[in-house]
Amino acid sequence: MDNHTICALATATGGAIGIVRVSGEKAIEITDCIFKSTRLKTLCDAKGNSLHYGEVHDKEGNVIDEVLVSIFRSPHSYTGEDSTEISCHGSAFILGQVIKALIDSGCRQAEPGEFTKRAYLNGKMDLSQAEAVADLIASSNKASHQLALNQLKGHFSSELSQLREQLLKITSLLELELDFSDHEELEFADRGELEALAEKIQHRISDLILSFETGNALKKGIPVAIVGKTNVGKSTLLNCLLHEDKAIVSNIHGTTRDIIEDTTEINGITFRFIDTAGIRKTEDYVEQLGIEKAFKKIDEASIVLWTIDQIPTADDINEMQRLTEGKKLLIVFNKMDCLSQQQVDNHLPFRVIYISAKYKEHINELETAIYESADIPTIRENSVIVTNARHYEALARAKESIQRVIDGIQLGLSGDLISEDLRLCLEQLGEITGGQITTNEVLGNIFKHFCIGK
Ligand SMILES: Nc1nc2c(c(=O)[nH]1)N(C=O)[C@@H](CNc1ccc(C(=O)N[C@@H](CCC(=O)O)C(=O)O)cc1)CN2
Ligand SMILES: Nc1nc2c(ncn2[C@@H]2O[C@H](COP(=O)(O)OP(=O)(O)OP(=O)(O)O)[C@@H](O)[C@H]2O)c(=O)[nH]1
């Protein structure tokens, strides 16, 4: 890490007040260079967590703005370094001038995520908490907000450290055995006990891996595929659910060829609606490609809205069931405005939601059904749900390692062979929170997605 003092705008432009953050060894000294107060001789004597009124000026001594400066002293700051925050009037011009003045006095403009990266490197938070900061900023609904907050608060981190402790316990039991391996009659490590412990760890890792399906869906949006024959009104329905004209609607069969998707919220949960090409037999090569993509999307979706505009035949029902096996299936009978009461009353052997996409009738009812079929678990303040693909991958590898430990114990392998897999498992779990072994490449990949000033 370079030890330059960094600065950046911390707020979005356009507000009444804008904050410029400064962090690093010379943060207070450099801020003092551009700051003048009638009360205080120099900021360098100011206490940590104090607030100071004054003016900032440029190199030539021209006043830029009337401001408030907060002082944080290492290690009691967000980054763990000496830091200041300059609250100015929220004009893009003023904020630019303040940053320029700071750079003229020896600061460097911060890179994306550099404040949080420093907080991580200074031990203020672990890597999964740093990632939670980015998720928190990106959170747009109650669920994703709660998940990010839980991760930031360290619930996931402490779960991982419990797992690491248990792994270390197995390791130390095995090492004890190795130390005394000359005395073959001595068996310190009860293999049954070791196996039970390893299995407990594996279960917990498996649960975390499983939680990713929910976590990922809540973060990225629960995938809902809109499927059906051509011209039944799938694109009209998509537009209706998204509350915007996203897809082209026409009465020409086979209008939608490619996949069109976007997200929207129902009761604070993000859903990702995917409009697909209408399914029919066709000689048109491009349309056929679209239909194949539709089948793939059904596979990836958790919920399928099978849209119809006529009473389905037995063959239709068979196909519907065959293609959506293992999915939550909602049958949407569209164009109800064209149906006779008799057709509506015709009893179908499954639940059907009658709507009119064109005239926006019964859309609320459909939204409720979609929300209910998503079966979203309540996210408590201390729920641990994995939402990050990097964490998921590390857990998957850790699970393989612990499986090899279990296999090794069952096969009666020697302690040193088993220890090797235990060490791997520890390392893989350690990647999530970031240990000594985190490479610059991994760090670079994580922090480049942050905004500047965070
Ligand atoms: N003005 C401002 N608002 C902000 C932040 C900030 O840096 N500045 N944050 C940041 O992005 C978030 C709050 N996070 C923060 C986390 C730690 C510390 C801090 O000073 N920690 C010290 C003292 C802790 C204490 O008093 O208990 C420490 O960890 O030692 C500050 C902000 C959101 N709001
Ligand atoms: N009467 C009536 N017409 C509708 C309704 N919903 C859609 N339509 C009409 O049905 C026709 C087909 O609509 P689309 O949304 O393009 O149908 P699609 O299923 O996406 O069609 P493909 O792209 O061919 O798969 C259009 O003329 C729509 O205006 C409805 O609720 N009632």
Short mmCIF file of C-alpha atoms and ligand atoms in Angstrom, two decimals:
data_model
loop_
_atom_site.label_atom_id
_atom_site.label_comp_id
_atom_site.label_asym_id
_atom_site.label_seq_id
_atom_site.Cartn_x
_atom_site.Cartn_y
_atom_site.Cartn_z
CA MET A 1 0.00 0.00 0.00
CA ASP A 2 1.33 3.43 -0.80
CA ASN A 3 1.13 5.88 2.07
CA HIS A 4 0.07 8.91 0.10
CA THR A 5 -2.63 11.03 1.62
CA ILE A 6 -5.74 10.70 -0.55
CA CYS A 7 -8.78 12.86 -1.13
CA ALA A 8 -12.09 12.48 -2.95
CA LEU A 9 -15.61 13.74 -3.13
CA ALA A 10 -17.71 11.52 -0.84
CA THR A 11 -21.18 12.71 -1.78
CA ALA A 12 -23.24 12.73 -4.96
CA THR A 13 -23.26 16.07 -6.74
CA GLY A 14 -26.41 18.13 -6.66
CA GLY A 15 -27.15 18.14 -2.92
CA ALA A 16 -27.19 21.17 -0.64
CA ILE A 17 -23.96 20.04 0.99
CA GLY A 18 -21.02 18.14 -0.43
CA ILE A 19 -18.33 16.38 1.55
CA VAL A 20 -14.70 16.00 0.56
CA ARG A 21 -12.85 13.27 2.43
CA VAL A 22 -9.15 13.24 3.14
CA SER A 23 -7.23 10.32 4.63
CA GLY A 24 -3.62 9.49 5.34
CA GLU A 25 -0.65 10.49 7.47
CA LYS A 26 -0.78 14.11 6.34
CA ALA A 27 -4.56 14.46 6.19
CA ILE A 28 -4.79 16.98 9.01
CA GLU A 29 -1.68 18.90 8.01
CA ILE A 30 -2.80 19.21 4.37
CA THR A 31 -6.34 20.19 5.33
CA ASP A 32 -4.86 22.81 7.61
CA CYS A 33 -2.97 24.27 4.61
CA ILE A 34 -6.23 25.24 2.93
CA PHE A 35 -8.27 26.06 6.05
CA LYS A 36 -8.59 29.19 8.14
CA SER A 37 -10.52 29.55 11.36
CA THR A 38 -10.90 32.59 13.59
CA ARG A 39 -10.97 30.44 16.71
CA LEU A 40 -8.29 27.87 16.07
CA LYS A 41 -4.69 28.56 15.17
CA THR A 42 -4.07 25.24 13.52
CA LEU A 43 -6.03 22.05 12.91
CA CYS A 44 -2.90 20.14 13.85
CA ASP A 45 -3.73 20.66 17.53
CA ALA A 46 -7.39 19.70 17.11
CA LYS A 47 -8.71 16.70 19.00
CA GLY A 48 -10.07 13.61 17.27
CA ASN A 49 -13.83 13.64 16.56
CA SER A 50 -14.02 17.41 16.65
CA LEU A 51 -15.76 19.81 14.31
CA HIS A 52 -14.40 23.18 13.17
CA TYR A 53 -16.00 26.10 11.42
CA GLY A 54 -13.95 28.18 8.99
CA GLU A 55 -13.07 28.97 5.38
CA VAL A 56 -11.16 27.08 2.74
CA HIS A 57 -9.03 28.95 0.27
CA ASP A 58 -6.96 28.17 -2.81
CA LYS A 59 -3.20 28.49 -3.37
CA GLU A 60 -3.53 32.22 -4.09
CA GLY A 61 -5.45 32.77 -0.88
CA ASN A 62 -8.85 33.25 -2.56
CA VAL A 63 -11.69 32.04 -0.38
CA ILE A 64 -13.48 29.06 -1.96
CA ASP A 65 -16.22 28.43 0.59
CA GLU A 66 -17.45 28.63 4.15
CA VAL A 67 -17.13 25.08 5.55
CA LEU A 68 -17.16 22.70 8.48
CA VAL A 69 -14.18 20.40 8.94
CA SER A 70 -14.31 17.20 10.98
CA ILE A 71 -11.16 15.71 12.39
CA PHE A 72 -10.62 12.00 12.99
CA ARG A 73 -7.41 10.76 14.57
CA SER A 74 -5.86 7.37 13.85
CA PRO A 75 -6.95 4.72 14.64
CA HIS A 76 -10.41 6.14 15.37
CA SER A 77 -11.60 6.80 11.85
CA TYR A 78 -13.27 4.93 9.02
CA THR A 79 -9.94 4.13 7.37
CA GLY A 80 -8.02 3.80 10.63
CA GLU A 81 -5.75 6.64 9.46
CA ASP A 82 -5.83 10.31 10.35
CA SER A 83 -8.75 11.69 8.33
CA THR A 84 -10.69 14.85 7.77
CA GLU A 85 -13.97 15.66 6.12
CA ILE A 86 -14.67 19.04 4.63
CA SER A 87 -18.39 19.86 4.38
CA CYS A 88 -18.93 22.48 1.74
CA HIS A 89 -21.85 23.95 -0.14
CA GLY A 90 -22.83 21.37 -2.70
CA SER A 91 -21.74 23.11 -5.88
CA ALA A 92 -19.77 21.00 -8.32
CA PHE A 93 -17.53 24.01 -8.92
CA ILE A 94 -16.79 24.57 -5.22
CA LEU A 95 -16.14 20.87 -4.59
CA GLY A 96 -13.82 20.71 -7.59
CA GLN A 97 -11.92 23.76 -6.34
CA VAL A 98 -11.54 22.25 -2.85
CA ILE A 99 -10.19 19.02 -4.29
CA LYS A 100 -7.82 20.98 -6.50
CA ALA A 101 -6.60 22.96 -3.50
CA LEU A 102 -5.98 19.73 -1.57
CA ILE A 103 -4.05 18.26 -4.50
CA ASP A 104 -2.01 21.46 -4.76
CA SER A 105 -1.14 20.98 -1.09
CA GLY A 106 0.05 17.39 -1.49
CA CYS A 107 -2.95 15.03 -1.69
CA ARG A 108 -3.56 12.52 -4.41
CA GLN A 109 -7.03 11.82 -5.84
CA ALA A 110 -8.30 8.52 -4.36
CA GLU A 111 -8.99 5.52 -6.54
CA PRO A 112 -12.39 3.79 -6.48
CA GLY A 113 -12.89 2.08 -3.12
CA GLU A 114 -9.54 3.24 -1.81
CA PHE A 115 -10.89 4.51 1.53
CA THR A 116 -12.54 1.16 2.18
CA LYS A 117 -9.48 -0.70 0.92
CA ARG A 118 -7.40 1.20 3.47
CA ALA A 119 -9.97 0.40 6.17
CA TYR A 120 -9.49 -3.26 5.26
CA LEU A 121 -5.69 -3.08 5.13
CA ASN A 122 -5.66 -1.30 8.49
CA GLY A 123 -7.76 -4.04 10.07
CA LYS A 124 -10.91 -1.94 10.49
CA MET A 125 -12.97 -4.57 8.70
CA ASP A 126 -12.41 -7.82 6.89
CA LEU A 127 -12.82 -8.37 3.16
CA SER A 128 -16.40 -9.63 3.32
CA GLN A 129 -17.36 -6.55 5.32
CA ALA A 130 -15.65 -4.30 2.77
CA GLU A 131 -17.69 -6.00 0.06
CA ALA A 132 -20.79 -5.43 2.16
CA VAL A 133 -20.09 -1.69 2.04
CA ALA A 134 -20.42 -1.81 -1.76
CA ASP A 135 -23.59 -3.89 -1.47
CA LEU A 136 -25.02 -1.48 1.07
CA ILE A 137 -24.47 1.47 -1.26
CA ALA A 138 -26.07 -0.50 -4.11
CA SER A 139 -28.99 -1.81 -2.04
CA SER A 140 -32.32 -0.70 -3.41
CA ASN A 141 -34.83 -2.56 -1.29
CA LYS A 142 -35.47 -3.87 2.18
CA ALA A 143 -34.14 -7.37 1.52
CA SER A 144 -30.86 -6.44 -0.17
CA HIS A 145 -30.36 -3.72 2.44
CA GLN A 146 -30.80 -6.15 5.35
CA LEU A 147 -28.47 -8.70 3.75
CA ALA A 148 -25.73 -6.13 3.20
CA LEU A 149 -26.15 -4.72 6.71
CA ASN A 150 -25.89 -8.19 8.25
CA GLN A 151 -22.68 -8.81 6.35
CA LEU A 152 -21.27 -5.41 7.31
CA LYS A 153 -22.09 -6.05 10.96
CA GLY A 154 -19.89 -9.14 10.74
CA HIS A 155 -22.43 -11.96 11.27
CA PHE A 156 -20.98 -13.87 8.32
CA SER A 157 -17.43 -13.13 9.48
CA SER A 158 -18.08 -14.51 12.94
CA GLU A 159 -19.73 -17.61 11.50
CA LEU A 160 -16.58 -18.15 9.43
CA SER A 161 -14.31 -17.64 12.38
CA GLN A 162 -16.28 -20.27 14.33
CA LEU A 163 -15.75 -22.70 11.47
CA ARG A 164 -12.06 -21.88 11.40
CA GLU A 165 -11.79 -22.48 15.13
CA GLN A 166 -13.36 -25.90 14.77
CA LEU A 167 -11.01 -26.74 11.91
CA LEU A 168 -8.07 -25.67 14.03
CA LYS A 169 -9.31 -27.91 16.81
CA ILE A 170 -9.21 -30.93 14.49
CA THR A 171 -5.78 -29.87 13.26
CA SER A 172 -4.39 -29.58 16.76
CA LEU A 173 -5.79 -32.96 17.77
CA LEU A 174 -4.13 -34.53 14.75
CA GLU A 175 -0.85 -32.73 15.40
CA LEU A 176 -0.78 -33.98 18.93
CA GLU A 177 -1.06 -37.44 17.49
CA LEU A 178 1.77 -36.78 15.02
CA ASP A 179 4.07 -35.53 17.77
CA PHE A 180 3.71 -38.83 19.52
CA SER A 181 3.71 -41.00 16.44
CA ASP A 182 6.72 -42.99 17.75
CA HIS A 183 4.42 -44.46 20.34
CA GLU A 184 2.11 -46.32 18.06
CA GLU A 185 -0.02 -47.65 20.84
CA LEU A 186 -1.03 -44.09 21.75
CA GLU A 187 -4.12 -42.77 20.04
CA PHE A 188 -4.79 -39.24 21.13
CA ALA A 189 -7.22 -38.31 18.45
CA ASP A 190 -10.39 -40.32 18.67
CA ARG A 191 -11.19 -40.81 14.98
CA GLY A 192 -14.92 -41.02 15.62
CA GLU A 193 -14.88 -37.69 17.37
CA LEU A 194 -12.83 -36.14 14.57
CA GLU A 195 -15.23 -37.42 11.96
CA ALA A 196 -18.25 -36.06 13.81
CA LEU A 197 -16.57 -32.67 14.08
CA ALA A 198 -15.64 -32.63 10.39
CA GLU A 199 -19.18 -33.57 9.43
CA LYS A 200 -20.61 -30.80 11.52
CA ILE A 201 -18.36 -28.36 9.69
CA GLN A 202 -19.37 -29.78 6.35
CA HIS A 203 -23.06 -29.38 7.15
CA ARG A 204 -22.62 -25.78 8.05
CA ILE A 205 -20.62 -25.09 4.88
CA SER A 206 -23.33 -26.85 2.83
CA ASP A 207 -26.02 -24.67 4.43
CA LEU A 208 -24.08 -21.55 3.56
CA ILE A 209 -23.66 -22.78 -0.02
CA LEU A 210 -27.39 -23.44 -0.27
CA SER A 211 -28.19 -19.99 1.06
CA PHE A 212 -26.46 -18.49 -1.99
CA GLU A 213 -29.38 -19.41 -4.21
CA THR A 214 -31.64 -17.23 -2.10
CA GLY A 215 -28.99 -14.61 -1.49
CA ASN A 216 -28.11 -14.26 -5.12
CA ALA A 217 -31.76 -14.13 -6.17
CA LEU A 218 -32.51 -11.44 -3.60
CA LYS A 219 -29.54 -9.38 -4.70
CA LYS A 220 -29.88 -9.77 -8.47
CA GLY A 221 -33.65 -10.26 -8.66
CA ILE A 222 -35.67 -13.47 -8.59
CA PRO A 223 -35.82 -14.72 -12.20
CA VAL A 224 -39.33 -15.06 -13.60
CA ALA A 225 -39.68 -16.31 -17.19
CA ILE A 226 -42.72 -15.29 -19.21
CA VAL A 227 -43.39 -18.16 -21.57
CA GLY A 228 -46.11 -19.32 -23.93
CA LYS A 229 -47.20 -19.59 -27.53
CA THR A 230 -46.84 -16.74 -29.98
CA ASN A 231 -49.17 -13.77 -29.75
CA VAL A 232 -50.69 -14.65 -26.37
CA GLY A 233 -49.56 -11.28 -24.98
CA LYS A 234 -46.26 -12.08 -23.26
CA SER A 235 -44.59 -8.82 -24.25
CA THR A 236 -47.67 -6.85 -23.24
CA LEU A 237 -47.54 -8.60 -19.88
CA LEU A 238 -43.83 -7.83 -19.47
CA ASN A 239 -44.45 -4.15 -20.13
CA CYS A 240 -47.31 -4.22 -17.70
CA LEU A 241 -45.24 -5.79 -14.90
CA LEU A 242 -42.32 -3.43 -15.55
CA HIS A 243 -44.61 -0.39 -15.77
CA GLU A 244 -42.86 0.70 -18.96
CA ASP A 245 -42.88 -0.01 -22.67
CA LYS A 246 -39.81 -2.17 -22.84
CA ALA A 247 -40.76 -4.80 -25.38
CA ILE A 248 -42.32 -4.41 -28.82
CA VAL A 249 -45.95 -5.46 -28.92
CA SER A 250 -47.70 -6.37 -32.16
CA ASN A 251 -50.38 -8.72 -33.38
CA ILE A 252 -47.84 -10.40 -35.66
CA HIS A 253 -47.00 -13.88 -34.41
CA GLY A 254 -43.33 -14.30 -33.55
CA THR A 255 -42.61 -10.62 -32.82
CA THR A 256 -40.29 -11.30 -29.89
CA ARG A 257 -37.18 -13.10 -31.10
CA ASP A 258 -34.57 -12.32 -28.51
CA ILE A 259 -34.77 -12.35 -24.76
CA ILE A 260 -35.90 -9.10 -23.20
CA GLU A 261 -35.51 -8.69 -19.45
CA ASP A 262 -35.54 -6.11 -16.70
CA THR A 263 -36.11 -5.88 -12.99
CA THR A 264 -38.86 -4.37 -10.93
CA GLU A 265 -39.95 -4.60 -7.32
CA ILE A 266 -42.94 -6.25 -5.75
CA ASN A 267 -43.36 -5.63 -1.99
CA GLY A 268 -39.73 -4.61 -1.62
CA ILE A 269 -38.30 -7.64 -3.41
CA THR A 270 -36.57 -7.42 -6.76
CA PHE A 271 -37.90 -9.67 -9.51
CA ARG A 272 -36.24 -10.10 -12.89
CA PHE A 273 -38.85 -10.61 -15.59
CA ILE A 274 -37.74 -12.30 -18.76
CA ASP A 275 -39.85 -12.14 -21.92
CA THR A 276 -39.11 -14.98 -24.32
CA ALA A 277 -39.89 -15.79 -27.94
CA GLY A 278 -43.29 -17.41 -28.40
CA ILE A 279 -43.07 -21.17 -28.66
CA ARG A 280 -44.28 -22.64 -31.95
CA LYS A 281 -43.01 -24.81 -34.79
CA THR A 282 -41.26 -22.55 -37.23
CA GLU A 283 -39.08 -22.73 -40.35
CA ASP A 284 -37.58 -19.36 -39.54
CA TYR A 285 -34.00 -19.97 -38.40
CA VAL A 286 -33.68 -16.82 -36.28
CA GLU A 287 -37.02 -17.43 -34.62
CA GLN A 288 -35.98 -21.01 -33.90
CA LEU A 289 -32.82 -19.71 -32.16
CA GLY A 290 -35.03 -17.46 -30.05
CA ILE A 291 -37.23 -20.39 -29.06
CA GLU A 292 -34.20 -22.41 -27.99
CA LYS A 293 -33.11 -19.48 -25.85
CA ALA A 294 -36.60 -19.44 -24.34
CA PHE A 295 -36.19 -23.06 -23.25
CA LYS A 296 -32.88 -22.15 -21.66
CA LYS A 297 -34.46 -19.25 -19.79
CA ILE A 298 -37.16 -21.53 -18.42
CA ASP A 299 -34.34 -23.62 -17.02
CA GLU A 300 -32.71 -20.65 -15.30
CA ALA A 301 -35.93 -19.19 -13.88
CA SER A 302 -37.33 -19.97 -10.45
CA ILE A 303 -40.84 -18.99 -11.47
CA VAL A 304 -42.48 -19.53 -14.85
CA LEU A 305 -45.48 -17.47 -15.92
CA TRP A 306 -47.02 -19.69 -18.55
CA THR A 307 -49.23 -17.39 -20.55
CA ILE A 308 -52.23 -18.61 -22.54
CA ASP A 309 -55.09 -16.92 -24.36
CA GLN A 310 -57.15 -20.03 -25.09
CA ILE A 311 -58.20 -23.09 -23.15
CA PRO A 312 -55.19 -25.38 -23.43
CA THR A 313 -55.43 -28.82 -25.00
CA ALA A 314 -54.24 -31.95 -23.22
CA ASP A 315 -51.08 -31.80 -25.34
CA ASP A 316 -50.49 -28.19 -24.32
CA ILE A 317 -50.82 -29.15 -20.67
CA ASN A 318 -48.38 -32.01 -21.10
CA GLU A 319 -45.82 -29.78 -22.73
CA MET A 320 -46.28 -27.13 -20.06
CA GLN A 321 -45.67 -29.65 -17.30
CA ARG A 322 -42.75 -31.29 -19.05
CA LEU A 323 -40.94 -27.99 -19.66
CA THR A 324 -41.45 -26.57 -16.20
CA GLU A 325 -40.68 -29.54 -14.00
CA GLY A 326 -39.12 -28.43 -10.74
CA LYS A 327 -40.17 -24.80 -11.28
CA LYS A 328 -42.88 -22.82 -9.64
CA LEU A 329 -45.51 -22.58 -12.32
CA LEU A 330 -48.19 -19.92 -12.58
CA ILE A 331 -50.70 -20.16 -15.41
CA VAL A 332 -51.73 -16.76 -16.63
CA PHE A 333 -54.86 -16.65 -18.76
CA ASN A 334 -54.52 -13.41 -20.68
CA LYS A 335 -57.03 -11.43 -22.77
CA MET A 336 -59.81 -12.09 -20.26
CA ASP A 337 -61.56 -9.11 -21.80
CA CYS A 338 -62.22 -11.37 -24.81
CA LEU A 339 -63.45 -14.33 -22.80
CA SER A 340 -67.06 -15.23 -22.21
CA GLN A 341 -68.18 -15.97 -18.65
CA GLN A 342 -68.60 -19.55 -19.77
CA GLN A 343 -64.93 -19.77 -20.74
CA VAL A 344 -63.84 -18.29 -17.42
CA ASP A 345 -66.00 -20.77 -15.53
CA ASN A 346 -64.57 -23.71 -17.44
CA HIS A 347 -62.68 -25.53 -14.75
CA LEU A 348 -59.02 -26.21 -15.43
CA PRO A 349 -57.10 -28.77 -13.39
CA PHE A 350 -54.72 -26.17 -11.92
CA ARG A 351 -54.76 -22.69 -10.52
CA VAL A 352 -55.22 -20.06 -13.19
CA ILE A 353 -54.91 -16.31 -12.85
CA TYR A 354 -57.12 -14.46 -15.30
CA ILE A 355 -55.81 -11.08 -16.42
CA SER A 356 -55.92 -8.61 -19.21
CA ALA A 357 -52.43 -7.34 -19.87
CA LYS A 358 -53.62 -4.86 -22.45
CA TYR A 359 -56.22 -3.30 -20.17
CA LYS A 360 -54.14 -3.83 -17.00
CA GLU A 361 -56.80 -5.84 -15.25
CA HIS A 362 -56.03 -8.11 -12.29
CA ILE A 363 -52.34 -7.28 -12.44
CA ASN A 364 -52.24 -6.74 -8.67
CA GLU A 365 -53.59 -10.21 -8.15
CA LEU A 366 -50.92 -11.63 -10.43
CA GLU A 367 -48.19 -9.68 -8.62
CA THR A 368 -49.39 -11.07 -5.31
CA ALA A 369 -49.31 -14.60 -6.71
CA ILE A 370 -45.78 -14.05 -8.01
CA TYR A 371 -44.64 -12.69 -4.67
CA GLU A 372 -46.19 -15.58 -2.78
CA SER A 373 -44.78 -18.25 -5.03
CA ALA A 374 -41.28 -16.82 -4.58
CA ASP A 375 -41.56 -18.00 -0.98
CA ILE A 376 -39.05 -15.52 0.37
CA PRO A 377 -37.54 -16.37 3.74
CA THR A 378 -37.71 -13.65 6.35
CA ILE A 379 -34.30 -12.12 6.75
CA ARG A 380 -33.61 -11.52 10.39
CA GLU A 381 -31.05 -9.17 11.77
CA ASN A 382 -28.62 -11.98 12.35
CA SER A 383 -29.44 -14.26 9.39
CA VAL A 384 -26.36 -15.32 7.50
CA ILE A 385 -27.08 -15.61 3.79
CA VAL A 386 -24.32 -15.75 1.20
CA THR A 387 -24.88 -13.18 -1.56
CA ASN A 388 -21.47 -12.93 -3.16
CA ALA A 389 -20.23 -15.22 -5.95
CA ARG A 390 -16.65 -14.97 -4.72
CA HIS A 391 -17.72 -16.23 -1.31
CA TYR A 392 -19.81 -18.95 -2.88
CA GLU A 393 -16.86 -20.25 -4.89
CA ALA A 394 -14.56 -20.28 -1.88
CA LEU A 395 -17.19 -22.16 0.13
CA ALA A 396 -17.64 -24.71 -2.65
CA ARG A 397 -13.90 -25.40 -2.63
CA ALA A 398 -13.83 -25.55 1.17
CA LYS A 399 -16.62 -28.10 1.04
CA GLU A 400 -14.56 -30.33 -1.26
CA SER A 401 -11.61 -30.10 1.08
CA ILE A 402 -13.60 -30.98 4.18
CA GLN A 403 -15.13 -33.88 2.25
CA ARG A 404 -11.61 -35.19 1.60
CA VAL A 405 -10.90 -34.83 5.32
CA ILE A 406 -13.95 -36.96 6.10
CA ASP A 407 -12.99 -39.52 3.46
CA GLY A 408 -9.46 -39.60 4.87
CA ILE A 409 -10.65 -40.24 8.40
CA GLN A 410 -12.97 -43.00 7.20
CA LEU A 411 -10.19 -44.62 5.18
CA GLY A 412 -7.88 -44.44 8.19
CA LEU A 413 -5.32 -42.25 6.41
CA SER A 414 -2.44 -40.93 8.44
CA GLY A 415 -2.78 -37.65 10.29
CA ASP A 416 -0.35 -35.72 8.10
CA LEU A 417 -2.35 -36.49 4.95
CA ILE A 418 -5.57 -35.39 6.60
CA SER A 419 -3.92 -32.25 7.93
CA GLU A 420 -3.08 -31.17 4.41
CA ASP A 421 -6.77 -31.01 3.45
CA LEU A 422 -7.64 -29.33 6.71
CA ARG A 423 -5.07 -26.66 5.95
CA LEU A 424 -6.58 -26.19 2.47
CA CYS A 425 -10.06 -25.86 3.92
CA LEU A 426 -8.86 -23.23 6.40
CA GLU A 427 -7.17 -21.34 3.61
CA GLN A 428 -10.28 -21.41 1.42
CA LEU A 429 -12.52 -20.10 4.19
CA GLY A 430 -9.83 -17.52 4.94
CA GLU A 431 -10.05 -16.17 1.39
CA ILE A 432 -13.54 -14.90 2.14
CA THR A 433 -12.54 -12.61 4.96
CA GLY A 434 -9.10 -12.05 3.44
CA GLY A 435 -6.02 -13.23 5.22
CA GLN A 436 -2.36 -12.61 4.69
CA ILE A 437 -2.59 -14.45 1.40
CA THR A 438 -4.97 -12.10 -0.39
CA THR A 439 -3.27 -11.07 -3.62
CA ASN A 440 -3.30 -7.61 -5.10
CA GLU A 441 -5.22 -9.01 -8.02
CA VAL A 442 -8.07 -10.17 -5.79
CA LEU A 443 -8.09 -6.84 -3.96
CA GLY A 444 -8.00 -4.95 -7.24
CA ASN A 445 -10.97 -6.90 -8.53
CA ILE A 446 -13.01 -6.20 -5.45
CA PHE A 447 -12.31 -2.52 -5.02
CA LYS A 448 -12.44 -1.44 -8.66
CA HIS A 449 -16.23 -1.86 -8.53
CA PHE A 450 -16.57 0.72 -5.77
CA CYS A 451 -17.31 4.33 -6.42
CA ILE A 452 -14.65 6.97 -5.93
CA GLY A 453 -14.84 8.44 -2.44
CA LYS A 454 -15.87 5.17 -0.80
N1 LIG B 1 -19.62 11.87 7.44
C1 LIG B 1 -19.53 10.57 7.30
N2 LIG B 1 -20.63 9.81 7.29
C2 LIG B 1 -20.53 8.46 7.14
C3 LIG B 1 -19.30 7.84 6.97
C4 LIG B 1 -18.13 8.66 6.99
O1 LIG B 1 -16.99 8.20 6.84
N3 LIG B 1 -18.31 10.00 7.15
N4 LIG B 1 -19.25 6.47 6.81
C5 LIG B 1 -18.19 5.80 6.25
O2 LIG B 1 -18.16 5.51 5.12
C6 LIG B 1 -20.37 5.65 7.23
C7 LIG B 1 -20.26 5.43 8.71
N5 LIG B 1 -19.14 4.59 9.00
C8 LIG B 1 -18.12 4.92 9.84
C9 LIG B 1 -17.42 3.88 10.43
C10 LIG B 1 -16.46 4.16 11.37
C11 LIG B 1 -16.16 5.47 11.68
C12 LIG B 1 -15.18 5.77 12.77
O3 LIG B 1 -14.79 6.92 12.98
N6 LIG B 1 -14.76 4.77 13.53
C13 LIG B 1 -13.88 4.91 14.66
C14 LIG B 1 -14.64 5.33 15.91
C15 LIG B 1 -15.65 4.31 16.35
C16 LIG B 1 -16.35 4.70 17.63
O4 LIG B 1 -16.38 5.85 18.03
O5 LIG B 1 -16.87 3.73 18.24
C17 LIG B 1 -13.15 3.60 14.90
O6 LIG B 1 -13.47 2.60 14.22
O7 LIG B 1 -12.26 3.59 15.72
C18 LIG B 1 -16.81 6.51 11.04
C19 LIG B 1 -17.80 6.24 10.12
C20 LIG B 1 -21.63 6.31 6.83
N7 LIG B 1 -21.65 7.73 7.16
N1 LIG B 2 -57.75 -8.12 -26.23
C1 LIG B 2 -56.55 -8.21 -25.70
N2 LIG B 2 -55.46 -8.20 -26.49
C2 LIG B 2 -54.24 -8.31 -25.90
C3 LIG B 2 -54.10 -8.42 -24.52
N3 LIG B 2 -52.77 -8.52 -24.23
C4 LIG B 2 -52.11 -8.47 -25.41
N4 LIG B 2 -53.02 -8.33 -26.43
C5 LIG B 2 -52.70 -8.21 -27.86
O1 LIG B 2 -52.17 -9.42 -28.34
C6 LIG B 2 -51.24 -9.17 -29.40
C7 LIG B 2 -49.93 -9.89 -29.11
O2 LIG B 2 -49.30 -9.28 -28.00
P1 LIG B 2 -47.77 -9.48 -27.67
O3 LIG B 2 -47.57 -8.93 -26.30
O4 LIG B 2 -46.91 -8.97 -28.76
O5 LIG B 2 -47.70 -11.07 -27.65
P2 LIG B 2 -46.44 -12.05 -27.48
O6 LIG B 2 -46.94 -13.22 -26.76
O7 LIG B 2 -45.29 -11.31 -26.90
O8 LIG B 2 -46.14 -12.41 -28.99
P3 LIG B 2 -44.85 -13.09 -29.69
O9 LIG B 2 -43.79 -12.07 -29.72
O10 LIG B 2 -45.39 -13.46 -31.03
O11 LIG B 2 -44.48 -14.29 -28.92
C8 LIG B 2 -51.11 -7.66 -29.48
O12 LIG B 2 -51.91 -7.20 -30.54
C9 LIG B 2 -51.63 -7.18 -28.14
O13 LIG B 2 -52.17 -5.89 -28.20
C10 LIG B 2 -55.27 -8.41 -23.70
O14 LIG B 2 -55.23 -8.51 -22.48
N5 LIG B 2 -56.44 -8.32 -24.34
#
